[in-house]
Tab-separated table of C-alpha atoms in Angstrom:
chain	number	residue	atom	x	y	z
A	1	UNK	CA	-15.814	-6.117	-2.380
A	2	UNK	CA	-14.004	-9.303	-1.524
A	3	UNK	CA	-16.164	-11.633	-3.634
A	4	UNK	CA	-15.580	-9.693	-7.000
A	5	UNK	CA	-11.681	-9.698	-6.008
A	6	UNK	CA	-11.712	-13.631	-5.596
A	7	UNK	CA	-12.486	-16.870	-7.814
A	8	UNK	CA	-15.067	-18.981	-7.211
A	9	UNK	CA	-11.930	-21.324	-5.571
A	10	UNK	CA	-10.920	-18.202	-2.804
A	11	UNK	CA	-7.806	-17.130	-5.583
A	12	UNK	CA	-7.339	-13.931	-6.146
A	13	UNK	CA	-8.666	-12.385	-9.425
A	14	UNK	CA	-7.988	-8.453	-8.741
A	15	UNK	CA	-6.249	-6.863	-6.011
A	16	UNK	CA	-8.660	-3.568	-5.141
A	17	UNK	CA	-8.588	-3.852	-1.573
A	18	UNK	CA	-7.486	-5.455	1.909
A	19	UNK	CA	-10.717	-4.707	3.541
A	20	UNK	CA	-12.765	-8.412	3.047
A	21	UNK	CA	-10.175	-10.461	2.333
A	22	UNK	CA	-9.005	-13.172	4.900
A	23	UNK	CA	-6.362	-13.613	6.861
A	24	UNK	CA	-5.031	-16.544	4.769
A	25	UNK	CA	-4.808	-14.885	1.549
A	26	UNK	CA	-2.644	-12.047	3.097
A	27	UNK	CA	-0.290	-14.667	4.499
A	28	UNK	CA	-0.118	-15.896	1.025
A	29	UNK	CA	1.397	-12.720	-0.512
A	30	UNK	CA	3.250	-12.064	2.540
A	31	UNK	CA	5.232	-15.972	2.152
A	32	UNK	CA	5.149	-15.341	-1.658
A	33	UNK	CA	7.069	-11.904	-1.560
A	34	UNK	CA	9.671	-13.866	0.571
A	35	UNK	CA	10.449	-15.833	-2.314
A	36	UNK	CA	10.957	-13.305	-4.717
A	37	UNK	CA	13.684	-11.027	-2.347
A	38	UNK	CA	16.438	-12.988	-3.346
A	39	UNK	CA	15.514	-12.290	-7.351
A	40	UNK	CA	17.315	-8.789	-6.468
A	41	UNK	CA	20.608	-10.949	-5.584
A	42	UNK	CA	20.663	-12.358	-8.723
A	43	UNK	CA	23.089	-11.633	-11.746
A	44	UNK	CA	19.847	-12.054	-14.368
A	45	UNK	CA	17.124	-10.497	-12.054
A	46	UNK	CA	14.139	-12.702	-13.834
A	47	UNK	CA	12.061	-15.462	-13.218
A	48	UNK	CA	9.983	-16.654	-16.016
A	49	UNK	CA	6.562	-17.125	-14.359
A	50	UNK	CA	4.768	-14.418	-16.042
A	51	UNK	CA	6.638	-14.523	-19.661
A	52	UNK	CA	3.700	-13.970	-22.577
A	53	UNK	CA	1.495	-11.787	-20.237
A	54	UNK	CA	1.448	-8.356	-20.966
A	55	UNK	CA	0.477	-5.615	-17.937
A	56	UNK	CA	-0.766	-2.023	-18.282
A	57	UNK	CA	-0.127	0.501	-16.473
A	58	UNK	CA	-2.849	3.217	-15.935
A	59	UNK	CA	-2.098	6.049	-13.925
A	60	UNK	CA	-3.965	8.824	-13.529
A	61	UNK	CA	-2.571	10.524	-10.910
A	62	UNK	CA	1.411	10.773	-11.047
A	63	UNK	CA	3.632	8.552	-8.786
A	64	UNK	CA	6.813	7.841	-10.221
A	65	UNK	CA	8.115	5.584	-7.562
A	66	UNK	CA	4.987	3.479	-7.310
A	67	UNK	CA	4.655	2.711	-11.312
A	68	UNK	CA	8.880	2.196	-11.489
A	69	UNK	CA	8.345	-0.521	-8.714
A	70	UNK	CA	5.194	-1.884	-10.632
A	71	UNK	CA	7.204	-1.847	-13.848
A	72	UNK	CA	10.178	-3.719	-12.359
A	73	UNK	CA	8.287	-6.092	-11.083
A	74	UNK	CA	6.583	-7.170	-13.719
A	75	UNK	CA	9.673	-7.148	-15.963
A	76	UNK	CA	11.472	-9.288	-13.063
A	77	UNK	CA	8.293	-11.491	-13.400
A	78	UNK	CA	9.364	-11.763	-17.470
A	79	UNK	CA	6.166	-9.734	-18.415
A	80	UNK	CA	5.510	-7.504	-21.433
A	81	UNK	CA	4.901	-4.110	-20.002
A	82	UNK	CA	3.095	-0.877	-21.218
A	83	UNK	CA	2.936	2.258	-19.791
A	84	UNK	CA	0.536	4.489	-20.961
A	85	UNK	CA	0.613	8.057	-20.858
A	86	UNK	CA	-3.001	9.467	-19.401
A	87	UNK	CA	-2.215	13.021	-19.975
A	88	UNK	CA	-1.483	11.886	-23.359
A	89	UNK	CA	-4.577	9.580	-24.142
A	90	UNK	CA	-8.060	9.888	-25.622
A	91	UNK	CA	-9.657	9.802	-21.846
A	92	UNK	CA	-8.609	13.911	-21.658
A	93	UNK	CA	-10.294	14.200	-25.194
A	94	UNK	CA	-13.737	12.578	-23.844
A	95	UNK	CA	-12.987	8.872	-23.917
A	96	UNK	CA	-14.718	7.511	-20.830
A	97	UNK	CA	-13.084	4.781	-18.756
A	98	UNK	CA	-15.265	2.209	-20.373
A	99	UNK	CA	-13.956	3.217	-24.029
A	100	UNK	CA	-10.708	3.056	-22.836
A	101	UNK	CA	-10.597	-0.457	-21.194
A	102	UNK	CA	-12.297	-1.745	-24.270
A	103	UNK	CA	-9.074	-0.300	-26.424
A	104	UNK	CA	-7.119	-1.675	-24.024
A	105	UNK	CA	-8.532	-5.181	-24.325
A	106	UNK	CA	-8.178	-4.678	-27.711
A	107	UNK	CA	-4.249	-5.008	-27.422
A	108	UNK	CA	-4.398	-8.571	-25.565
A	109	UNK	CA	-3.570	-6.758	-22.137
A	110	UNK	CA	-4.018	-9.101	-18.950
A	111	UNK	CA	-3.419	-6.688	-16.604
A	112	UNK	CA	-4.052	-3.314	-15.415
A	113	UNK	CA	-2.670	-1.894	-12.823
A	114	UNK	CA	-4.422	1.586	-11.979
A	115	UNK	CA	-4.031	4.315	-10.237
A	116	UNK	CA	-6.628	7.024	-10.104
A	117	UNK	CA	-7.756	10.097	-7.663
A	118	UNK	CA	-11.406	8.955	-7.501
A	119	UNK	CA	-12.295	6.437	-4.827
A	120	UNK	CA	-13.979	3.253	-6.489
A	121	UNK	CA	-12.298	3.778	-10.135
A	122	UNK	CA	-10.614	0.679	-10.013
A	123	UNK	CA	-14.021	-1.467	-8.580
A	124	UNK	CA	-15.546	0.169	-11.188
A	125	UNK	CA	-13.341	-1.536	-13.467
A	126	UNK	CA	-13.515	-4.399	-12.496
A	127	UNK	CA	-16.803	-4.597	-12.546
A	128	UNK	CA	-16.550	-3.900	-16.079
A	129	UNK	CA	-13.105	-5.552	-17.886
A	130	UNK	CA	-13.446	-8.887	-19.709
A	131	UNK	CA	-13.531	-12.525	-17.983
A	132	UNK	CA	-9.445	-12.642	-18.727
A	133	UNK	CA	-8.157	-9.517	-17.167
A	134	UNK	CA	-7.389	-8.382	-13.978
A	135	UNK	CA	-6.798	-5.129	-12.352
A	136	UNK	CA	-4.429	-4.132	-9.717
A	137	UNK	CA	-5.253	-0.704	-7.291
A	138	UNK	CA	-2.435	1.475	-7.315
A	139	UNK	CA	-3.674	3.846	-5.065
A	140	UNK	CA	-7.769	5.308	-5.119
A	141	UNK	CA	-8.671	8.315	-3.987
A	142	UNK	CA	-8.751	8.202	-0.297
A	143	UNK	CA	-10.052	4.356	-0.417
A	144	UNK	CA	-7.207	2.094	-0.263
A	145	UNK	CA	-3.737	1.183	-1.799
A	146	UNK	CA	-3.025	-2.429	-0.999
A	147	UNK	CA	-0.152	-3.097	-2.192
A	148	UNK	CA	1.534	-0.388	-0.019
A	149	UNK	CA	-0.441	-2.084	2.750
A	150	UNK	CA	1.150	-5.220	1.925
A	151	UNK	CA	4.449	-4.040	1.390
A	152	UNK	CA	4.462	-2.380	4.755
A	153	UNK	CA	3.084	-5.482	6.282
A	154	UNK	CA	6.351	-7.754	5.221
A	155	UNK	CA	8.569	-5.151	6.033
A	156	UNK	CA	7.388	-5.604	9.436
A	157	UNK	CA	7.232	-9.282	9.253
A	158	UNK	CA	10.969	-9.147	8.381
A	159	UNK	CA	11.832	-7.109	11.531
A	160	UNK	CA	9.087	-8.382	14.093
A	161	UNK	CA	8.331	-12.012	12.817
A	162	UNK	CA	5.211	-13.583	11.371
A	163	UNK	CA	3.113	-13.451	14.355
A	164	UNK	CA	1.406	-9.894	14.787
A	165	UNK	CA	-0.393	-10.691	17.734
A	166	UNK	CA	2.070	-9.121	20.465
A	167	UNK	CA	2.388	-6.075	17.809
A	168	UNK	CA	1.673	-2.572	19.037
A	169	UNK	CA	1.532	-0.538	15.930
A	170	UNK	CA	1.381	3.341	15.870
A	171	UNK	CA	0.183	5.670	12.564
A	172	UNK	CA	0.810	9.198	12.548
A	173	UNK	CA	-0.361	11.551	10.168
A	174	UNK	CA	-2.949	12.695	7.794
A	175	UNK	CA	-5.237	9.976	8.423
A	176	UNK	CA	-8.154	11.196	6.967
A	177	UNK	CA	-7.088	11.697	3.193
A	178	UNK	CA	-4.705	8.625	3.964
A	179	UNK	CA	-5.402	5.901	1.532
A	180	UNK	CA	-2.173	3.893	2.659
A	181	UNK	CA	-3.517	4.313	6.419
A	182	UNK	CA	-6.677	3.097	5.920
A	183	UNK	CA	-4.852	-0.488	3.649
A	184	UNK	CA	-2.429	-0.911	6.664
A	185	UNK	CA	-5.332	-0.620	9.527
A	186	UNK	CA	-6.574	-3.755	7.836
A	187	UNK	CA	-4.110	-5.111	6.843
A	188	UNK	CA	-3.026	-4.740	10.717
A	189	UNK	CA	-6.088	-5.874	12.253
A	190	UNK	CA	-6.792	-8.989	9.540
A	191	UNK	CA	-2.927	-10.475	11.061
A	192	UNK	CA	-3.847	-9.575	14.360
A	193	UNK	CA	-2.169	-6.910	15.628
A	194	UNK	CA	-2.426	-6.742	19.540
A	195	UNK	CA	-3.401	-2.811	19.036
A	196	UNK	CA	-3.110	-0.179	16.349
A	197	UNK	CA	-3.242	3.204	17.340
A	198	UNK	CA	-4.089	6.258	15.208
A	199	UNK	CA	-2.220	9.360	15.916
A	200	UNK	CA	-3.391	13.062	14.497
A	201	UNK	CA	-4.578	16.419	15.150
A	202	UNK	CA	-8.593	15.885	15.301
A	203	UNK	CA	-9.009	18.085	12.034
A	204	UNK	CA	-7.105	14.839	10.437
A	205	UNK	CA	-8.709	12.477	11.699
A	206	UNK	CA	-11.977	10.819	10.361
A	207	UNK	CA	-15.252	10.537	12.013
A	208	UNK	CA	-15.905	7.272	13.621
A	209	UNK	CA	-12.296	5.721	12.943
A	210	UNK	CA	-13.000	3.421	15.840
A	211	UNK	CA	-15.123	1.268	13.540
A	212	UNK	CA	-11.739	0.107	11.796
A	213	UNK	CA	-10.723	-1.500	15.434
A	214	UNK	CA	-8.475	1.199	16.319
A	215	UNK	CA	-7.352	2.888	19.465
A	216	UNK	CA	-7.202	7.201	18.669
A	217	UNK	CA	-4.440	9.405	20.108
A	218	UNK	CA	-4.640	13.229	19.603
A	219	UNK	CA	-1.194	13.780	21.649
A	220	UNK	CA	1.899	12.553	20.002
A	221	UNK	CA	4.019	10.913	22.793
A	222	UNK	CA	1.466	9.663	24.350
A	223	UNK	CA	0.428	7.837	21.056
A	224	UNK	CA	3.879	6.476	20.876
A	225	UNK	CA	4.290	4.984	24.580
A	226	UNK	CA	5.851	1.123	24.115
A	227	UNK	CA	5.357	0.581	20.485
A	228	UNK	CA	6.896	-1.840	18.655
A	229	UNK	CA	6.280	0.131	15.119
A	230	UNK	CA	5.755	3.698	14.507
A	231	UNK	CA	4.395	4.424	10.444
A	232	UNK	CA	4.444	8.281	9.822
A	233	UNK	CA	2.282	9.302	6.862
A	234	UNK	CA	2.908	12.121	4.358
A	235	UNK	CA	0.630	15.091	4.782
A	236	UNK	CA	-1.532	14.936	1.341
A	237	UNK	CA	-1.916	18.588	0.827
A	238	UNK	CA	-2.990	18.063	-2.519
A	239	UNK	CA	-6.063	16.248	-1.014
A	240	UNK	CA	-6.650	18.906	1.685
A	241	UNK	CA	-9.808	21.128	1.693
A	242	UNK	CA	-9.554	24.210	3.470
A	243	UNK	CA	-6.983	25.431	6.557
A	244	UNK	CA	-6.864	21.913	8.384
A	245	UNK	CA	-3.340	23.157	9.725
A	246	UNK	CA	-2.309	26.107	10.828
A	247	UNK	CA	1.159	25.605	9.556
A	248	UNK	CA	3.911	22.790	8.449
A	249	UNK	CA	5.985	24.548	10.813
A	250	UNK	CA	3.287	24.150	14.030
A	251	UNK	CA	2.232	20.160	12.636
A	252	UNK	CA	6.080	19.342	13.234
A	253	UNK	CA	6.173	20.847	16.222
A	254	UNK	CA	3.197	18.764	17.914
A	255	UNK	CA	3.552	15.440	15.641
A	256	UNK	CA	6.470	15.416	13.841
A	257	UNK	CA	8.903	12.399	14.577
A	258	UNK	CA	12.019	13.584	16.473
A	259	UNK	CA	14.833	11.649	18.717
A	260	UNK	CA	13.403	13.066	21.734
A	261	UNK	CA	9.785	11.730	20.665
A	262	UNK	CA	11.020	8.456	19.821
A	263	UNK	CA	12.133	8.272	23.841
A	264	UNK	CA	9.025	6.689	24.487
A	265	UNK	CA	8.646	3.755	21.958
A	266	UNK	CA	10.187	0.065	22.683
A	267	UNK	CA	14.291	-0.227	22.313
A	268	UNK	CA	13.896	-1.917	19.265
A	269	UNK	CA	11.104	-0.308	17.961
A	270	UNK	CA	11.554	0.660	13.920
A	271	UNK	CA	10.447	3.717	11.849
A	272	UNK	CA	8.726	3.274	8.745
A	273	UNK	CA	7.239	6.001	5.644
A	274	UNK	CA	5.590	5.223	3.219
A	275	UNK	CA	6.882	7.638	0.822
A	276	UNK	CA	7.981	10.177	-0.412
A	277	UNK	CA	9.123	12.072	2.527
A	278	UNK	CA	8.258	15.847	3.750
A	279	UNK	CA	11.725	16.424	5.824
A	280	UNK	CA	11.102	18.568	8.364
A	281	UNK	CA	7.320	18.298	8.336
A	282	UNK	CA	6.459	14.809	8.977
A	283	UNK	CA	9.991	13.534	10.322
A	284	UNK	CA	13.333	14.617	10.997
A	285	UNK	CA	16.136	13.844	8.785
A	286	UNK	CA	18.405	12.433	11.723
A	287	UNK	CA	15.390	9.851	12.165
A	288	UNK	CA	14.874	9.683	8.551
A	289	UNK	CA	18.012	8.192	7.883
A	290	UNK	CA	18.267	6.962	11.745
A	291	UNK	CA	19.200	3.486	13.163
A	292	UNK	CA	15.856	2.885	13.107
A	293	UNK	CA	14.769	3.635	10.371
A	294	UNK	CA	13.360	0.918	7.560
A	295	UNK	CA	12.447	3.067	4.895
A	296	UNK	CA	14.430	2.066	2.273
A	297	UNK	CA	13.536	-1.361	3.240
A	298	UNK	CA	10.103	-0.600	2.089
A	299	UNK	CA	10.904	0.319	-1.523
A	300	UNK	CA	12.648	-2.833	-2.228
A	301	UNK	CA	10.254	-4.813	-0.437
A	302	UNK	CA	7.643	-2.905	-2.814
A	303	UNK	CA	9.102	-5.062	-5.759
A	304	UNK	CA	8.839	-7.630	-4.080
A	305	UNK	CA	5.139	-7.780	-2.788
A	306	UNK	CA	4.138	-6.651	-6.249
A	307	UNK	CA	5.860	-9.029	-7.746
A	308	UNK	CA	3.705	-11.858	-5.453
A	309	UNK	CA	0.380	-10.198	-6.097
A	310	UNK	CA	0.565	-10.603	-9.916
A	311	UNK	CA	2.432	-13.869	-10.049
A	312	UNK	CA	-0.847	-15.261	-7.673
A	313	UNK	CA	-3.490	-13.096	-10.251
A	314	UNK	CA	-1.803	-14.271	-13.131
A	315	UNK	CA	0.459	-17.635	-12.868
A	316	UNK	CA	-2.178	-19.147	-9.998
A	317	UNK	CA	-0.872	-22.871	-10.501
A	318	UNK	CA	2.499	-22.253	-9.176
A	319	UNK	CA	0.835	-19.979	-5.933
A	320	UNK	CA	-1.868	-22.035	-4.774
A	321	UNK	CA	-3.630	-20.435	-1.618
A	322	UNK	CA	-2.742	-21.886	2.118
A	323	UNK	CA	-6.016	-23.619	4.405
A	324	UNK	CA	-5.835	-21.074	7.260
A	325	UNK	CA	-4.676	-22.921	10.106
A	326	UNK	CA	-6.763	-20.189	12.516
């Protein structure tokens, strides 16, 4: 996958996936989304690096928060943007995906940024769009979302400092349908991470996780013992197949984040979520909105990291990538 992501140079062409890429490149978006924070603090909230470009976006599953932060960050980037309404378009009437990326084309788009429920759709894509245009995964079935990965990465950079390598990471959830999980296990283990652990009842947890380079916890405090970063993950029940749980009520009870779990974790450990938030099912509301807690961190760092990825895709001369020193 890496290879149809990059240029013949190592620059990035689309953003589908962490998985393959190296450690460099990540670095790259990581210093990159560093410069754009302080856009926020600005009275005009624009820099003019992608003005003339215009960037789709194509979701086919609904996530407001995740196409607003898109949308603002291309607009802060002094893009054109279009949104386009799938429920709406041709695609429901028969159009394949192929018909519509041609249309889409069509209008002088250089972007699309695409979120779909089958795994692969936005490969498949890419595989497919014109020399000029680059696509962006939003989130893929239960492959990957890697800008979330990315976003959850700098947030921890922020608190923790660029070197992962004394990192103890713990994520706890619904790893199996978790397409955010899997991003930030390689995300975790491409920076070095000393160890990330894996936390879940085993019918949420997938078959041979190991292979990612993880360490797999079945007992909730036990998971959490000395780490420096605990990520809790929304159950996806629309993903779910069957009676995985027996309740919400019982899955809080065993691994949902409380004070008294937290006992166990590093004094200065933080609390992150990648959104949106079951209350009461994955987390408590006192840690929720807790000391700890860096959640709302991660949704303006979103606009940030976003921000980086298409200004490196799209406006490459002014984001050359870094010789890895490693």
């Amino acid at each position: 996958m890496n290879n149809i992501q990059l240029h013949d140079n190592g620059r990035l062409r689309h953003f589908i996936g962490i998985e393959g890429l190296p450690r460099h490149l990540l670095v790259d978006i990581l210093d990159n989304a560093e410069s754009f924070i302080s856009v926020a603090d600005k009275q005009v909230k624009k820099a003019p690096l992608l003005r003339g470009k215009t960037i789709a976006n194509l979701f086919f599953e609904p996530s407001t928060r995740t196409r607003n932060t898109f949308e603002l960050a291309a607009k802060r980037l002094s893009a054109d943007t279009l949104n386009v309404n799938i429920s709406m378009s041709a695609t429901t009437k028969g159009e394949t995906l192929i018909d519509m990326l041609r249309n889409m084309e069509a209008m002088q788009c250089d972007m699309f940024v695409i979120r779909h429920g089958e795994s692969g759709a936005p490969f498949f894509m890419a595989q497919h769009v014109a020399p000029h245009v680059s696509i962006i995964n939003a989130g893929d079935g239960w492959h990957e979302h890697p800008t979330q990965g990315m976003l959850d990465m700098f947030t921890i950079r922020q608190h923790k400092g660029a070197d992962f390598s004394a990192l103890k990471v713990a994520i706890v959830g619904d790893i199996l349908h978790s397409r955010v999980a899997r991003s930030q296990i390689h995300a975790l283990t491409t920076l070095g991470a000393a160890e990330v652990r894996v936390i879940a009842p085993k019918t949420l947890m997938p078959t041979n996780v190991e292979s990612l380079g993880v360490h797999v916890y079945d007992r909730l405090k036990k998971g959490l013992e000395d780490v420096d970063v605990v990520i809790m993950l929304r159950l996806q029940k629309e993903r779910m197949q069957g009676a995985l749980l027996p309740s919400q009520h019982e899955y809080f009870q065993y691994y949902g984040l409380t004070n008294e779990k937290l006992e166990v974790v590093k004094p200065d450990a933080i609390v992150m979520h990648p959104g949106p938030i079951n209350r009461g099912v994955e987390i408590d509301s006192e840690v929720a909105d807790g000391d700890r807690s860096v959640i709302l961190e991660q949704v303006s760092n979103g606009i940030a990291v976003r921000m980086a990825v298409m200004s490196m895709i799209l406006a490459p001369k002014t984001n050359e990538p870094k010789k890895d020193k490693h």
